[in-house]
GROMACS .gro file of C-alpha atoms in nm:
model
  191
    1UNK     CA    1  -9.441  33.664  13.913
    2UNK     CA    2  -9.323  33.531  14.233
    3UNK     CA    3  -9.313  33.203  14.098
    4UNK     CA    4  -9.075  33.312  13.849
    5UNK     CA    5  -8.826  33.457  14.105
    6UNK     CA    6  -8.868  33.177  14.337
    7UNK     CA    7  -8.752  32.972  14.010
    8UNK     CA    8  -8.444  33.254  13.947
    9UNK     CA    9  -8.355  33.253  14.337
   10UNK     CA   10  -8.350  32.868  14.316
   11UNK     CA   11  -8.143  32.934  14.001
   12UNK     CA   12  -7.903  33.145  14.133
   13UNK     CA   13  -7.854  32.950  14.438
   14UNK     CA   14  -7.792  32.658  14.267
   15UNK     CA   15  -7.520  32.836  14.054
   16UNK     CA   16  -7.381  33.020  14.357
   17UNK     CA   17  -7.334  32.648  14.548
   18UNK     CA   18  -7.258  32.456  14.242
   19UNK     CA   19  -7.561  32.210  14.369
   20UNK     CA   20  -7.761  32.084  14.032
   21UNK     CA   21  -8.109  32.140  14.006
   22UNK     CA   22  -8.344  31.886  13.957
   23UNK     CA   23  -8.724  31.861  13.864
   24UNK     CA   24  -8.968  31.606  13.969
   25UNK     CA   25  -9.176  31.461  13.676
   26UNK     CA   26  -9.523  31.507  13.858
   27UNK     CA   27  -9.691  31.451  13.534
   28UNK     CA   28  -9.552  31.069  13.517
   29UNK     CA   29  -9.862  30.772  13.566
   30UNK     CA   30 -10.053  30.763  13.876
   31UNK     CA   31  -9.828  30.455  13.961
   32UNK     CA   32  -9.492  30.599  13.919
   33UNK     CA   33  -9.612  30.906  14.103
   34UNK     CA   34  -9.549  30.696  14.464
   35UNK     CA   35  -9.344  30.767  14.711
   36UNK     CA   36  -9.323  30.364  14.819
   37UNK     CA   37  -9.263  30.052  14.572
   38UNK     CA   38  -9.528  29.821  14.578
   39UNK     CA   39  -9.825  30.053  14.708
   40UNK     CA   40 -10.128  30.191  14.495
   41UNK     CA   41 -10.122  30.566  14.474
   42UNK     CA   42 -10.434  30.607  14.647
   43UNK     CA   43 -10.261  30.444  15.034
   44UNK     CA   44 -10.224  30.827  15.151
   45UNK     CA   45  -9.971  30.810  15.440
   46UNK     CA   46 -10.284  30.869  15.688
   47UNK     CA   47 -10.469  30.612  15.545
   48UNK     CA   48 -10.195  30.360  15.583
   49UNK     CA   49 -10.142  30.463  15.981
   50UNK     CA   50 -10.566  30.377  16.000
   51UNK     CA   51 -10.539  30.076  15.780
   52UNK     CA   52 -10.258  29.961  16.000
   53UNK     CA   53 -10.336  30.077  16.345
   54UNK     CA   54 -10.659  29.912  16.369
   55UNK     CA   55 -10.669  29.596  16.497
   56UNK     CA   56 -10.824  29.234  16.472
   57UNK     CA   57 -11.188  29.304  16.481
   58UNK     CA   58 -11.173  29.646  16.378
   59UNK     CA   59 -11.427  29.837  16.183
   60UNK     CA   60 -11.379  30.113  15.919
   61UNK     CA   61 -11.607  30.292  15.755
   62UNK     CA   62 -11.566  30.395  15.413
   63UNK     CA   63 -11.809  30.629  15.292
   64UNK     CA   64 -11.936  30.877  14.988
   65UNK     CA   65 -11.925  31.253  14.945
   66UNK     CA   66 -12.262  31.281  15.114
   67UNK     CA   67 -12.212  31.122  15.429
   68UNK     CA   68 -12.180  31.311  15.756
   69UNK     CA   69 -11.809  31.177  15.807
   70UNK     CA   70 -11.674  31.504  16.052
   71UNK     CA   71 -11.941  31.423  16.272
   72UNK     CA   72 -11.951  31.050  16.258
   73UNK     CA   73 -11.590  30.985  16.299
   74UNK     CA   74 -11.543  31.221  16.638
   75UNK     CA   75 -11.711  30.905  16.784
   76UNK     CA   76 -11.502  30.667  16.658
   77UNK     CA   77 -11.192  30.460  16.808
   78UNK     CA   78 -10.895  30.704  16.669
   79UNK     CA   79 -11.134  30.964  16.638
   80UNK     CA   80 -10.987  31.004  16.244
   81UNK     CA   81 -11.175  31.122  15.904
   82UNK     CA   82 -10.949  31.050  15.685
   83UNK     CA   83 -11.017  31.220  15.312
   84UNK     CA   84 -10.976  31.075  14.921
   85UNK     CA   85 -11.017  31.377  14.764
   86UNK     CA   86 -11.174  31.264  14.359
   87UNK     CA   87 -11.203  30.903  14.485
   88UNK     CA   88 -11.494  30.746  14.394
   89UNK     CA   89 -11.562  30.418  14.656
   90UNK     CA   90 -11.494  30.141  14.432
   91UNK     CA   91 -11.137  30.288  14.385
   92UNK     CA   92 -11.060  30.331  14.691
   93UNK     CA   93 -11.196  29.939  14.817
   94UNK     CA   94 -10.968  29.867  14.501
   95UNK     CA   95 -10.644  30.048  14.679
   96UNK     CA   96 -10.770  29.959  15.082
   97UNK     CA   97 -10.800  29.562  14.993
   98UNK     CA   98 -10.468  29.537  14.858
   99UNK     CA   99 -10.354  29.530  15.194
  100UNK     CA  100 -10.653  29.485  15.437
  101UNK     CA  101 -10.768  29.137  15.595
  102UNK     CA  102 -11.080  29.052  15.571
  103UNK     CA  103 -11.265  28.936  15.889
  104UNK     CA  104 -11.357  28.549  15.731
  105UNK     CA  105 -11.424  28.444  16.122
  106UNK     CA  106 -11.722  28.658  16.164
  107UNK     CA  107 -12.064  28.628  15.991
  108UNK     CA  108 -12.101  28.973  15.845
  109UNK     CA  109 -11.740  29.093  15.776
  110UNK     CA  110 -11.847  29.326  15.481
  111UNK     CA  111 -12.222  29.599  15.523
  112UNK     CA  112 -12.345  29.841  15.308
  113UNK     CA  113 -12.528  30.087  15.407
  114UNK     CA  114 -12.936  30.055  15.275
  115UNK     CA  115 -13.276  30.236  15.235
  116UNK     CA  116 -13.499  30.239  15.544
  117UNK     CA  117 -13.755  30.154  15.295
  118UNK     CA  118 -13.761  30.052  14.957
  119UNK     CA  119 -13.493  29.910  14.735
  120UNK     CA  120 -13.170  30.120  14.683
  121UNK     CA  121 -13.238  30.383  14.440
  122UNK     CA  122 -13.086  30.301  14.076
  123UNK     CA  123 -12.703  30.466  14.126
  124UNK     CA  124 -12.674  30.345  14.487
  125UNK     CA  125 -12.770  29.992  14.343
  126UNK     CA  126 -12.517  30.078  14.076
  127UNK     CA  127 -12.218  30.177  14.360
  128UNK     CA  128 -12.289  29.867  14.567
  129UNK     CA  129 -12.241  29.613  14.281
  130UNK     CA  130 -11.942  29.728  14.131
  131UNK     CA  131 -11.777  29.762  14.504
  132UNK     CA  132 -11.958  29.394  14.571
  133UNK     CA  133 -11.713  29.266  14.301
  134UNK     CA  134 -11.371  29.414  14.440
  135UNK     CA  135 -11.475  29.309  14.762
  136UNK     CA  136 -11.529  28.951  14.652
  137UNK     CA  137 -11.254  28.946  14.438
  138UNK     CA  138 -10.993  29.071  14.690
  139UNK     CA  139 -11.144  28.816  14.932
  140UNK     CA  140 -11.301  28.544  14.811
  141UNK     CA  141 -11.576  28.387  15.040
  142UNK     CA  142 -11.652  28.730  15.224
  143UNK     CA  143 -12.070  28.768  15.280
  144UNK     CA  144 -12.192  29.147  15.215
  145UNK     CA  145 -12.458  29.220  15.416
  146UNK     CA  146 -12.717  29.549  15.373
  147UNK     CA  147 -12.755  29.756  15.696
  148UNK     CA  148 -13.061  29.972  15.759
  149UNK     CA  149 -12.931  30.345  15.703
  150UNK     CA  150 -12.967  30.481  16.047
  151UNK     CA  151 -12.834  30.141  16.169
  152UNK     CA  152 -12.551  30.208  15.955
  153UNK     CA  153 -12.457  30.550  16.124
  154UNK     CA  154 -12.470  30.377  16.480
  155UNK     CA  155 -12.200  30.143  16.366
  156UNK     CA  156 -12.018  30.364  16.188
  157UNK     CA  157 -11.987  30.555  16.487
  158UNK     CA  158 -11.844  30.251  16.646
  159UNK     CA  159 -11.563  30.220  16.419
  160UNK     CA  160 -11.201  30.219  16.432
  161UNK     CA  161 -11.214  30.553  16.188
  162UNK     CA  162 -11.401  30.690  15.835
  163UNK     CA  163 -11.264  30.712  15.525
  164UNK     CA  164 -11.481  30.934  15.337
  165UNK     CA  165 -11.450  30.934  14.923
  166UNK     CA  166 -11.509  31.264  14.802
  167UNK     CA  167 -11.522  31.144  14.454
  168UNK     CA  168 -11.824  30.941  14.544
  169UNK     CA  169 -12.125  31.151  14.470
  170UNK     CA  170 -12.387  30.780  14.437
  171UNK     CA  171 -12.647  30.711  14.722
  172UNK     CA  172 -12.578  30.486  14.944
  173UNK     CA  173 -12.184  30.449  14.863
  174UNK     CA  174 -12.138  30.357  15.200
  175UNK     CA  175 -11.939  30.025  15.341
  176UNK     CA  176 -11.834  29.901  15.673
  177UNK     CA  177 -11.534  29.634  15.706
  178UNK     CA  178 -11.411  29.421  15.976
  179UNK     CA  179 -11.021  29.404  15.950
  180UNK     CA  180 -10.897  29.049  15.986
  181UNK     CA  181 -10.578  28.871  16.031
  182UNK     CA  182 -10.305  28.813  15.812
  183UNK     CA  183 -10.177  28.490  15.873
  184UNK     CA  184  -9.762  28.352  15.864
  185UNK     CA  185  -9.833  28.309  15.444
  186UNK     CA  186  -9.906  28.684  15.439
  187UNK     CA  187 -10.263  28.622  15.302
  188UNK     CA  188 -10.593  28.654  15.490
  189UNK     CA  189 -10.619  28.427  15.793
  190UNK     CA  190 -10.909  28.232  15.739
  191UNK     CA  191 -11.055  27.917  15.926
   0.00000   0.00000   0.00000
């Protein structure tokens, strides 16, 4: 109902000014559904302010459903949780690289988080690989590293901000990344 005479107000109005009304086509491809040319869909306007604010050296964490994000990221640099609501983690890697350096003058640009003990269970395994090969494709070269869980949370807690993927329900879906440089071609700085 109120729907309906917000759409008759907006009617009337329009008639009463002579302004046309238009409609957005919110229904159109993820793609054509940006606000910017040239950006995946996923690059929230938050998430671009992180991705860009942090510096040479920086750390993000990007992190599953599961992971205690709120708590983690009121340590961190900017103090930010930023949220991809029905993102799973390789998605969003896909969407972050596309404009994130890659640290390729450190040792250990790239960690996933890892069991204590025993090999990652058979969907964490499952999450790391697939994210292993958008990492490596988006930067060639770049070592990923496994970092003992409660390790993990220390350094995650020394990062620039978290980016949790709600989307991500796997074990272990759970990546650290050192932002690099990007160099006078526009590419990743490397040595």
């Amino acid at each position: 109902m109120a729907a309906k005479l917000l759409h008759n107000s907006r009617s009337a109005w329009c008639k009463l000014t002579g302004v046309a009304a238009f409609k957005r086509n919110f229904s159109a491809s993820p793609t054509a559904r940006g606000l910017l040319k040239g950006l995946h869909p996923h690059l929230t306007a938050d998430l671009l302010w992180v991705l860009r604010a942090a510096g040479h050296g920086d750390t993000i964490a990007i992190v599953d459903a599961n992971f205690p994000a709120y708590e983690v990221s009121t340590c961190t640099t900017s103090k930010k949780r930023i949220e991809l609501v029905g993102i799973d983690l390789p998605t969003a890697l896909e969407a972050i690289l596309e404009v994130y350096p890659m640290d390729y003058f450190i040792d250990e640009p790239a960690r996933h988080m890892a069991p204590t003990v025993g090999p990652l269970p058979p969907l964490g395994q499952e999450c790391i690989d697939m994210s292993a090969k958008i990492i490596t494709a988006a930067a060639p070269g770049i070592q990923i590293t496994p970092l003992e869980r409660f390790e993990y949370y220390d350094k995650a807690r020394e990062a620039f901000a978290v980016i949790q993927c709600i989307g991500e329900r796997r074990p272990y879906g759970n990546f650290l990344l050192t932002k690099g440089v990007v160099g006078p071609d526009g590419n990743d700085l490397m040595p």
